Amino acid sequence: SIKPETASRVRGRIESVISAAKARGEFKGENPATWKGHLDNLLPKTSKVRKVENHAALPYADLPAFMMDLRQREGIAAAAMEFLILTAARTGEVLGATWDEFDLRKSVWTIPGERMKNGKEHQVPLSGPAVAVLERMSNLTNGEHVFFGQSSGRSLSNMALLVLLRRMKRTEITSHGFRSTFRDWAAERGYQDPVAEAALAHSVPDAVVAAYKRTTFFELRKKMMDDWAAFATSDPAKAGDNVVAMRAG
């Protein structure tokens, strides 16, 4: 396919619809659109056919090294970028985050619908490393915004993240591209498409959502974000070991 991202999304939607049909007893047998353990044996990996230079995203195998560099840098922009990567959230969602959206005791970030692209409230399970970023920022807190800017009462600007990437000599990627990095990693790790799509706050067919219990859906996402954080903050020297596809429990 000359458009692997589109092909991947279409395959994911087909898998989701068939999974929902199976859950309702309307389809029997193996899901022919399943990637892990099925189509991955027949088709090349997305990374093999995607031209990275055409996508402002970091290949996920390179993430541990990027994160090691990022975590050695001080400043609010570096903290915001780390939190953005660990939560796979949109840039605007992170930069606009206010302290009242967080429940650190339950490790949950609840983004109100008015701040979401789809207009629906979105809950993000927070991994240990993500909570650690918030705890660092709580010691610097200056107003309602977690990642505050130089102007009083204003959040950090998107330009600050662009400048940070320039300083890191990574002008070929953007902060938004880390959502694609996360999505590729989740697919390689065998996480079901509805779970990964829900983590990105993408719309998922109602029939698919109905096929999952809400608690299970959130628990699966919690495990996924914990695994993502563990991978992102792992030793770059062992990155080759960490990208081996694993079936999510």
PDB file of C-alpha atoms in Angstrom:
ATOM      1  CA  SER A   1       0.000   0.000   0.000  1.00  0.00           C
ATOM      2  CA  ILE A   2       1.255   3.485  -0.833  1.00  0.00           C
ATOM      3  CA  LYS A   3      -0.695   4.790   2.182  1.00  0.00           C
ATOM      4  CA  PRO A   4       0.109   2.362   5.025  1.00  0.00           C
ATOM      5  CA  GLU A   5      -1.452   4.589   7.686  1.00  0.00           C
ATOM      6  CA  THR A   6      -4.813   4.589   5.887  1.00  0.00           C
ATOM      7  CA  ALA A   7      -4.570   0.858   5.220  1.00  0.00           C
ATOM      8  CA  SER A   8      -3.789   0.218   8.890  1.00  0.00           C
ATOM      9  CA  ARG A   9      -6.800   2.222  10.039  1.00  0.00           C
ATOM     10  CA  VAL A  10      -9.135   0.475   7.587  1.00  0.00           C
ATOM     11  CA  ARG A  11      -7.871  -2.944   8.699  1.00  0.00           C
ATOM     12  CA  GLY A  12      -8.331  -1.895  12.319  1.00  0.00           C
ATOM     13  CA  ARG A  13     -11.921  -0.821  11.722  1.00  0.00           C
ATOM     14  CA  ILE A  14     -12.703  -4.095   9.939  1.00  0.00           C
ATOM     15  CA  GLU A  15     -11.198  -6.035  12.842  1.00  0.00           C
ATOM     16  CA  SER A  16     -13.260  -3.967  15.295  1.00  0.00           C
ATOM     17  CA  VAL A  17     -16.551  -4.579  13.468  1.00  0.00           C
ATOM     18  CA  ILE A  18     -15.915  -8.328  13.210  1.00  0.00           C
ATOM     19  CA  SER A  19     -14.853  -8.453  16.882  1.00  0.00           C
ATOM     20  CA  ALA A  20     -18.138  -6.800  17.827  1.00  0.00           C
ATOM     21  CA  ALA A  21     -20.067  -9.248  15.659  1.00  0.00           C
ATOM     22  CA  LYS A  22     -18.278 -12.165  17.373  1.00  0.00           C
ATOM     23  CA  ALA A  23     -19.134 -10.764  20.782  1.00  0.00           C
ATOM     24  CA  ARG A  24     -22.796 -10.690  19.763  1.00  0.00           C
ATOM     25  CA  GLY A  25     -22.691 -14.199  18.315  1.00  0.00           C
ATOM     26  CA  GLU A  26     -23.148 -12.970  14.742  1.00  0.00           C
ATOM     27  CA  PHE A  27     -19.766 -14.171  13.500  1.00  0.00           C
ATOM     28  CA  LYS A  28     -17.959 -17.439  14.163  1.00  0.00           C
ATOM     29  CA  GLY A  29     -14.354 -18.459  13.666  1.00  0.00           C
ATOM     30  CA  GLU A  30     -11.124 -16.484  13.620  1.00  0.00           C
ATOM     31  CA  ASN A  31     -11.195 -12.793  12.800  1.00  0.00           C
ATOM     32  CA  PRO A  32      -9.656 -12.551   9.278  1.00  0.00           C
ATOM     33  CA  ALA A  33      -8.634  -8.922   9.864  1.00  0.00           C
ATOM     34  CA  THR A  34      -6.523  -9.685  12.974  1.00  0.00           C
ATOM     35  CA  TRP A  35      -2.964  -8.417  12.617  1.00  0.00           C
ATOM     36  CA  LYS A  36      -1.064 -10.174  15.420  1.00  0.00           C
ATOM     37  CA  GLY A  37      -0.430 -13.821  14.673  1.00  0.00           C
ATOM     38  CA  HIS A  38      -2.267 -13.624  11.349  1.00  0.00           C
ATOM     39  CA  LEU A  39      -1.818 -10.802   8.835  1.00  0.00           C
ATOM     40  CA  ASP A  40       1.558  -9.926  10.315  1.00  0.00           C
ATOM     41  CA  ASN A  41       2.790 -13.235   8.873  1.00  0.00           C
ATOM     42  CA  LEU A  42       1.535 -12.310   5.407  1.00  0.00           C
ATOM     43  CA  LEU A  43       2.192  -8.588   5.118  1.00  0.00           C
ATOM     44  CA  PRO A  44       5.269  -6.426   5.791  1.00  0.00           C
ATOM     45  CA  LYS A  45       5.409  -4.329   8.955  1.00  0.00           C
ATOM     46  CA  THR A  46       4.123  -0.787   8.638  1.00  0.00           C
ATOM     47  CA  SER A  47       7.635   0.468   9.403  1.00  0.00           C
ATOM     48  CA  LYS A  48       8.939  -1.395   6.354  1.00  0.00           C
ATOM     49  CA  VAL A  49       6.649   0.360   3.889  1.00  0.00           C
ATOM     50  CA  ARG A  50       6.195   3.736   5.554  1.00  0.00           C
ATOM     51  CA  LYS A  51       8.543   6.485   4.473  1.00  0.00           C
ATOM     52  CA  VAL A  52       9.390   8.062   7.803  1.00  0.00           C
ATOM     53  CA  GLU A  53      10.454  11.312   6.193  1.00  0.00           C
ATOM     54  CA  ASN A  54       6.863  11.827   5.007  1.00  0.00           C
ATOM     55  CA  HIS A  55       5.528  11.515   8.540  1.00  0.00           C
ATOM     56  CA  ALA A  56       6.524  13.834  11.368  1.00  0.00           C
ATOM     57  CA  ALA A  57       6.702  10.898  13.772  1.00  0.00           C
ATOM     58  CA  LEU A  58       9.584   9.181  15.527  1.00  0.00           C
ATOM     59  CA  PRO A  59       9.914   5.429  14.806  1.00  0.00           C
ATOM     60  CA  TYR A  60       9.028   3.765  18.101  1.00  0.00           C
ATOM     61  CA  ALA A  61      12.291   1.793  18.245  1.00  0.00           C
ATOM     62  CA  ASP A  62      14.070   5.161  18.575  1.00  0.00           C
ATOM     63  CA  LEU A  63      11.888   6.386  21.451  1.00  0.00           C
ATOM     64  CA  PRO A  64      13.971   5.147  24.434  1.00  0.00           C
ATOM     65  CA  ALA A  65      17.028   7.044  23.162  1.00  0.00           C
ATOM     66  CA  PHE A  66      14.945  10.171  22.522  1.00  0.00           C
ATOM     67  CA  MET A  67      13.432   9.954  25.989  1.00  0.00           C
ATOM     68  CA  MET A  68      16.822   9.538  27.635  1.00  0.00           C
ATOM     69  CA  ASP A  69      17.964  12.773  25.985  1.00  0.00           C
ATOM     70  CA  LEU A  70      14.699  14.526  26.840  1.00  0.00           C
ATOM     71  CA  ARG A  71      14.713  13.520  30.516  1.00  0.00           C
ATOM     72  CA  GLN A  72      18.186  14.992  30.980  1.00  0.00           C
ATOM     73  CA  ARG A  73      16.859  18.426  30.012  1.00  0.00           C
ATOM     74  CA  GLU A  74      15.398  20.853  32.490  1.00  0.00           C
ATOM     75  CA  GLY A  75      12.557  23.244  31.903  1.00  0.00           C
ATOM     76  CA  ILE A  76       8.805  23.248  31.549  1.00  0.00           C
ATOM     77  CA  ALA A  77       8.861  22.481  27.818  1.00  0.00           C
ATOM     78  CA  ALA A  78      10.844  19.289  28.420  1.00  0.00           C
ATOM     79  CA  ALA A  79       8.421  18.252  31.174  1.00  0.00           C
ATOM     80  CA  ALA A  80       5.426  18.957  28.911  1.00  0.00           C
ATOM     81  CA  MET A  81       6.952  16.940  26.075  1.00  0.00           C
ATOM     82  CA  GLU A  82       7.657  14.004  28.380  1.00  0.00           C
ATOM     83  CA  PHE A  83       4.086  14.077  29.708  1.00  0.00           C
ATOM     84  CA  LEU A  84       2.706  14.361  26.167  1.00  0.00           C
ATOM     85  CA  ILE A  85       4.635  11.264  25.090  1.00  0.00           C
ATOM     86  CA  LEU A  86       3.701   9.227  28.174  1.00  0.00           C
ATOM     87  CA  THR A  87      -0.014   9.985  27.810  1.00  0.00           C
ATOM     88  CA  ALA A  88      -0.192   9.908  23.966  1.00  0.00           C
ATOM     89  CA  ALA A  89      -2.395  12.999  24.263  1.00  0.00           C
ATOM     90  CA  ARG A  90      -2.760  15.793  21.728  1.00  0.00           C
ATOM     91  CA  THR A  91      -0.483  18.801  22.131  1.00  0.00           C
ATOM     92  CA  GLY A  92      -3.362  21.163  22.913  1.00  0.00           C
ATOM     93  CA  GLU A  93      -4.769  18.789  25.530  1.00  0.00           C
ATOM     94  CA  VAL A  94      -1.442  18.726  27.365  1.00  0.00           C
ATOM     95  CA  LEU A  95      -0.651  22.426  27.121  1.00  0.00           C
ATOM     96  CA  GLY A  96      -4.159  23.376  28.233  1.00  0.00           C
ATOM     97  CA  ALA A  97      -4.191  20.966  31.201  1.00  0.00           C
ATOM     98  CA  THR A  98      -5.194  22.497  34.536  1.00  0.00           C
ATOM     99  CA  TRP A  99      -4.613  21.053  37.987  1.00  0.00           C
ATOM    100  CA  ASP A 100      -8.316  20.483  38.660  1.00  0.00           C
ATOM    101  CA  GLU A 101      -8.396  17.865  35.865  1.00  0.00           C
ATOM    102  CA  PHE A 102      -6.149  15.489  37.798  1.00  0.00           C
ATOM    103  CA  ASP A 103      -6.802  12.937  40.521  1.00  0.00           C
ATOM    104  CA  LEU A 104      -3.299  11.871  41.468  1.00  0.00           C
ATOM    105  CA  ARG A 105      -4.618   9.559  44.169  1.00  0.00           C
ATOM    106  CA  LYS A 106      -6.381   7.486  41.503  1.00  0.00           C
ATOM    107  CA  SER A 107      -3.803   8.311  38.799  1.00  0.00           C
ATOM    108  CA  VAL A 108      -6.441   9.583  36.380  1.00  0.00           C
ATOM    109  CA  TRP A 109      -6.533  12.651  34.151  1.00  0.00           C
ATOM    110  CA  THR A 110     -10.065  13.669  33.150  1.00  0.00           C
ATOM    111  CA  ILE A 111     -10.095  16.026  30.179  1.00  0.00           C
ATOM    112  CA  PRO A 112     -13.447  17.855  29.862  1.00  0.00           C
ATOM    113  CA  GLY A 113     -15.365  17.551  26.614  1.00  0.00           C
ATOM    114  CA  GLU A 114     -14.926  21.208  25.697  1.00  0.00           C
ATOM    115  CA  ARG A 115     -11.172  20.639  25.444  1.00  0.00           C
ATOM    116  CA  MET A 116     -11.475  17.473  23.347  1.00  0.00           C
ATOM    117  CA  LYS A 117     -11.512  17.318  19.555  1.00  0.00           C
ATOM    118  CA  ASN A 118     -14.582  15.058  19.586  1.00  0.00           C
ATOM    119  CA  GLY A 119     -16.324  17.074  22.300  1.00  0.00           C
ATOM    120  CA  LYS A 120     -16.502  14.109  24.690  1.00  0.00           C
ATOM    121  CA  GLU A 121     -14.938  13.832  28.151  1.00  0.00           C
ATOM    122  CA  HIS A 122     -11.815  11.667  28.056  1.00  0.00           C
ATOM    123  CA  GLN A 123     -10.174   9.839  30.946  1.00  0.00           C
ATOM    124  CA  VAL A 124      -6.481   9.054  30.719  1.00  0.00           C
ATOM    125  CA  PRO A 125      -4.960   6.444  33.061  1.00  0.00           C
ATOM    126  CA  LEU A 126      -1.634   7.835  34.314  1.00  0.00           C
ATOM    127  CA  SER A 127       1.455   5.651  34.539  1.00  0.00           C
ATOM    128  CA  GLY A 128       3.996   6.056  37.325  1.00  0.00           C
ATOM    129  CA  PRO A 129       6.397   8.095  35.152  1.00  0.00           C
ATOM    130  CA  ALA A 130       3.514  10.376  34.048  1.00  0.00           C
ATOM    131  CA  VAL A 131       2.525  11.010  37.670  1.00  0.00           C
ATOM    132  CA  ALA A 132       6.193  11.727  38.457  1.00  0.00           C
ATOM    133  CA  VAL A 133       6.169  14.538  35.864  1.00  0.00           C
ATOM    134  CA  LEU A 134       3.097  16.057  37.527  1.00  0.00           C
ATOM    135  CA  GLU A 135       4.706  15.807  40.944  1.00  0.00           C
ATOM    136  CA  ARG A 136       7.768  17.672  39.638  1.00  0.00           C
ATOM    137  CA  MET A 137       5.536  20.361  38.182  1.00  0.00           C
ATOM    138  CA  SER A 138       3.549  20.667  41.424  1.00  0.00           C
ATOM    139  CA  ASN A 139       6.724  21.941  43.081  1.00  0.00           C
ATOM    140  CA  LEU A 140       6.912  24.730  40.494  1.00  0.00           C
ATOM    141  CA  THR A 141       3.199  25.433  40.209  1.00  0.00           C
ATOM    142  CA  ASN A 142       2.293  28.921  39.069  1.00  0.00           C
ATOM    143  CA  GLY A 143      -1.440  29.265  38.521  1.00  0.00           C
ATOM    144  CA  GLU A 144      -4.028  26.821  37.255  1.00  0.00           C
ATOM    145  CA  HIS A 145      -2.071  25.505  34.267  1.00  0.00           C
ATOM    146  CA  VAL A 146       0.219  22.543  34.879  1.00  0.00           C
ATOM    147  CA  PHE A 147       2.621  23.563  32.127  1.00  0.00           C
ATOM    148  CA  PHE A 148       2.609  27.330  32.482  1.00  0.00           C
ATOM    149  CA  GLY A 149       4.114  29.961  30.220  1.00  0.00           C
ATOM    150  CA  GLN A 150       6.110  33.083  30.951  1.00  0.00           C
ATOM    151  CA  SER A 151       3.017  35.296  30.903  1.00  0.00           C
ATOM    152  CA  SER A 152       1.004  35.177  34.105  1.00  0.00           C
ATOM    153  CA  GLY A 153      -2.071  32.966  33.861  1.00  0.00           C
ATOM    154  CA  ARG A 154      -1.102  31.579  30.448  1.00  0.00           C
ATOM    155  CA  SER A 155      -0.174  28.058  29.475  1.00  0.00           C
ATOM    156  CA  LEU A 156       3.042  27.102  27.733  1.00  0.00           C
ATOM    157  CA  SER A 157       2.899  27.799  23.992  1.00  0.00           C
ATOM    158  CA  ASN A 158       3.243  25.253  21.222  1.00  0.00           C
ATOM    159  CA  MET A 159       6.255  27.255  20.013  1.00  0.00           C
ATOM    160  CA  ALA A 160       8.121  26.242  23.185  1.00  0.00           C
ATOM    161  CA  LEU A 161       7.859  22.592  22.140  1.00  0.00           C
ATOM    162  CA  LEU A 162       9.078  23.393  18.626  1.00  0.00           C
ATOM    163  CA  VAL A 163      12.058  25.263  20.061  1.00  0.00           C
ATOM    164  CA  LEU A 164      12.806  22.289  22.324  1.00  0.00           C
ATOM    165  CA  LEU A 165      12.831  19.897  19.354  1.00  0.00           C
ATOM    166  CA  ARG A 166      15.150  22.309  17.532  1.00  0.00           C
ATOM    167  CA  ARG A 167      17.550  22.310  20.452  1.00  0.00           C
ATOM    168  CA  MET A 168      17.466  18.508  20.416  1.00  0.00           C
ATOM    169  CA  LYS A 169      18.240  18.672  16.675  1.00  0.00           C
ATOM    170  CA  ARG A 170      15.030  16.754  15.923  1.00  0.00           C
ATOM    171  CA  THR A 171      13.389  19.131  13.463  1.00  0.00           C
ATOM    172  CA  GLU A 172      12.102  16.196  11.386  1.00  0.00           C
ATOM    173  CA  ILE A 173       9.445  15.332  13.978  1.00  0.00           C
ATOM    174  CA  THR A 174       6.602  17.140  15.712  1.00  0.00           C
ATOM    175  CA  SER A 175       5.026  16.761  19.133  1.00  0.00           C
ATOM    176  CA  HIS A 176       1.786  15.522  17.546  1.00  0.00           C
ATOM    177  CA  GLY A 177       3.729  12.779  15.774  1.00  0.00           C
ATOM    178  CA  PHE A 178       4.273  10.923  19.048  1.00  0.00           C
ATOM    179  CA  ARG A 179       0.645   9.781  18.856  1.00  0.00           C
ATOM    180  CA  SER A 180       1.568   7.877  15.689  1.00  0.00           C
ATOM    181  CA  THR A 181       4.659   6.527  17.445  1.00  0.00           C
ATOM    182  CA  PHE A 182       2.422   5.224  20.226  1.00  0.00           C
ATOM    183  CA  ARG A 183      -0.110   3.781  17.770  1.00  0.00           C
ATOM    184  CA  ASP A 184       2.567   1.834  15.875  1.00  0.00           C
ATOM    185  CA  TRP A 185       4.007   0.504  19.140  1.00  0.00           C
ATOM    186  CA  ALA A 186       0.571  -0.592  20.370  1.00  0.00           C
ATOM    187  CA  ALA A 187      -0.102  -2.456  17.128  1.00  0.00           C
ATOM    188  CA  GLU A 188       3.251  -4.241  17.258  1.00  0.00           C
ATOM    189  CA  ARG A 189       2.662  -5.194  20.884  1.00  0.00           C
ATOM    190  CA  GLY A 190      -0.626  -6.847  19.989  1.00  0.00           C
ATOM    191  CA  TYR A 191      -2.992  -4.467  21.740  1.00  0.00           C
ATOM    192  CA  GLN A 192      -6.487  -4.609  20.240  1.00  0.00           C
ATOM    193  CA  ASP A 193      -7.328  -1.716  17.932  1.00  0.00           C
ATOM    194  CA  PRO A 194     -10.361  -0.534  19.965  1.00  0.00           C
ATOM    195  CA  VAL A 195      -8.159  -0.231  23.063  1.00  0.00           C
ATOM    196  CA  ALA A 196      -5.439   1.738  21.275  1.00  0.00           C
ATOM    197  CA  GLU A 197      -7.982   3.910  19.462  1.00  0.00           C
ATOM    198  CA  ALA A 198      -9.748   4.674  22.747  1.00  0.00           C
ATOM    199  CA  ALA A 199      -6.419   5.716  24.275  1.00  0.00           C
ATOM    200  CA  LEU A 200      -6.023   8.244  21.458  1.00  0.00           C
ATOM    201  CA  ALA A 201      -9.635   9.414  21.965  1.00  0.00           C
ATOM    202  CA  HIS A 202     -10.501   8.390  18.422  1.00  0.00           C
ATOM    203  CA  SER A 203     -14.108   7.514  17.733  1.00  0.00           C
ATOM    204  CA  VAL A 204     -14.776   3.782  17.959  1.00  0.00           C
ATOM    205  CA  PRO A 205     -17.972   2.189  16.579  1.00  0.00           C
ATOM    206  CA  ASP A 206     -20.655   1.961  19.282  1.00  0.00           C
ATOM    207  CA  ALA A 207     -21.047  -1.773  18.702  1.00  0.00           C
ATOM    208  CA  VAL A 208     -17.374  -2.268  19.537  1.00  0.00           C
ATOM    209  CA  VAL A 209     -17.572  -0.230  22.736  1.00  0.00           C
ATOM    210  CA  ALA A 210     -20.646  -2.222  23.743  1.00  0.00           C
ATOM    211  CA  ALA A 211     -18.678  -5.443  23.299  1.00  0.00           C
ATOM    212  CA  TYR A 212     -16.340  -4.405  26.111  1.00  0.00           C
ATOM    213  CA  LYS A 213     -17.231  -3.755  29.726  1.00  0.00           C
ATOM    214  CA  ARG A 214     -16.240  -0.229  30.638  1.00  0.00           C
ATOM    215  CA  THR A 215     -14.076  -1.331  33.539  1.00  0.00           C
ATOM    216  CA  THR A 216     -12.206  -3.857  31.395  1.00  0.00           C
ATOM    217  CA  PHE A 217     -11.734  -1.266  28.680  1.00  0.00           C
ATOM    218  CA  PHE A 218     -10.192   1.172  31.155  1.00  0.00           C
ATOM    219  CA  GLU A 219      -8.102  -1.545  32.852  1.00  0.00           C
ATOM    220  CA  LEU A 220      -6.743  -2.688  29.491  1.00  0.00           C
ATOM    221  CA  ARG A 221      -5.844   0.912  28.692  1.00  0.00           C
ATOM    222  CA  LYS A 222      -4.201   1.291  32.105  1.00  0.00           C
ATOM    223  CA  LYS A 223      -2.019  -1.749  31.468  1.00  0.00           C
ATOM    224  CA  MET A 224      -1.219  -0.485  27.975  1.00  0.00           C
ATOM    225  CA  MET A 225      -0.117   2.949  29.236  1.00  0.00           C
ATOM    226  CA  ASP A 226       1.988   1.332  31.973  1.00  0.00           C
ATOM    227  CA  ASP A 227       3.663  -0.860  29.326  1.00  0.00           C
ATOM    228  CA  TRP A 228       4.145   2.166  27.056  1.00  0.00           C
ATOM    229  CA  ALA A 229       5.802   4.158  29.853  1.00  0.00           C
ATOM    230  CA  ALA A 230       8.048   1.214  30.737  1.00  0.00           C
ATOM    231  CA  PHE A 231       9.144   0.945  27.114  1.00  0.00           C
ATOM    232  CA  ALA A 232       9.597   4.703  26.650  1.00  0.00           C
ATOM    233  CA  THR A 233      11.776   5.006  29.761  1.00  0.00           C
ATOM    234  CA  SER A 234      13.762   1.809  29.168  1.00  0.00           C
ATOM    235  CA  ASP A 235      17.484   1.548  28.476  1.00  0.00           C
ATOM    236  CA  PRO A 236      18.106   2.499  24.806  1.00  0.00           C
ATOM    237  CA  ALA A 237      20.847  -0.127  24.633  1.00  0.00           C
ATOM    238  CA  LYS A 238      18.182  -2.767  25.149  1.00  0.00           C
ATOM    239  CA  ALA A 239      15.630  -1.206  22.801  1.00  0.00           C
ATOM    240  CA  GLY A 240      15.981  -4.096  20.394  1.00  0.00           C
ATOM    241  CA  ASP A 241      14.745  -6.445  23.090  1.00  0.00           C
ATOM    242  CA  ASN A 242      11.872  -4.156  23.978  1.00  0.00           C
ATOM    243  CA  VAL A 243      10.331  -3.897  20.511  1.00  0.00           C
ATOM    244  CA  VAL A 244       9.714  -7.616  20.127  1.00  0.00           C
ATOM    245  CA  ALA A 245       5.979  -8.030  19.622  1.00  0.00           C
ATOM    246  CA  MET A 246       4.197  -9.362  22.703  1.00  0.00           C
ATOM    247  CA  ARG A 247       0.599 -10.373  23.180  1.00  0.00           C
ATOM    248  CA  ALA A 248      -1.174  -8.134  25.646  1.00  0.00           C
ATOM    249  CA  GLY A 249      -2.861  -9.977  28.452  1.00  0.00           C
TER     250      GLY A 249
END
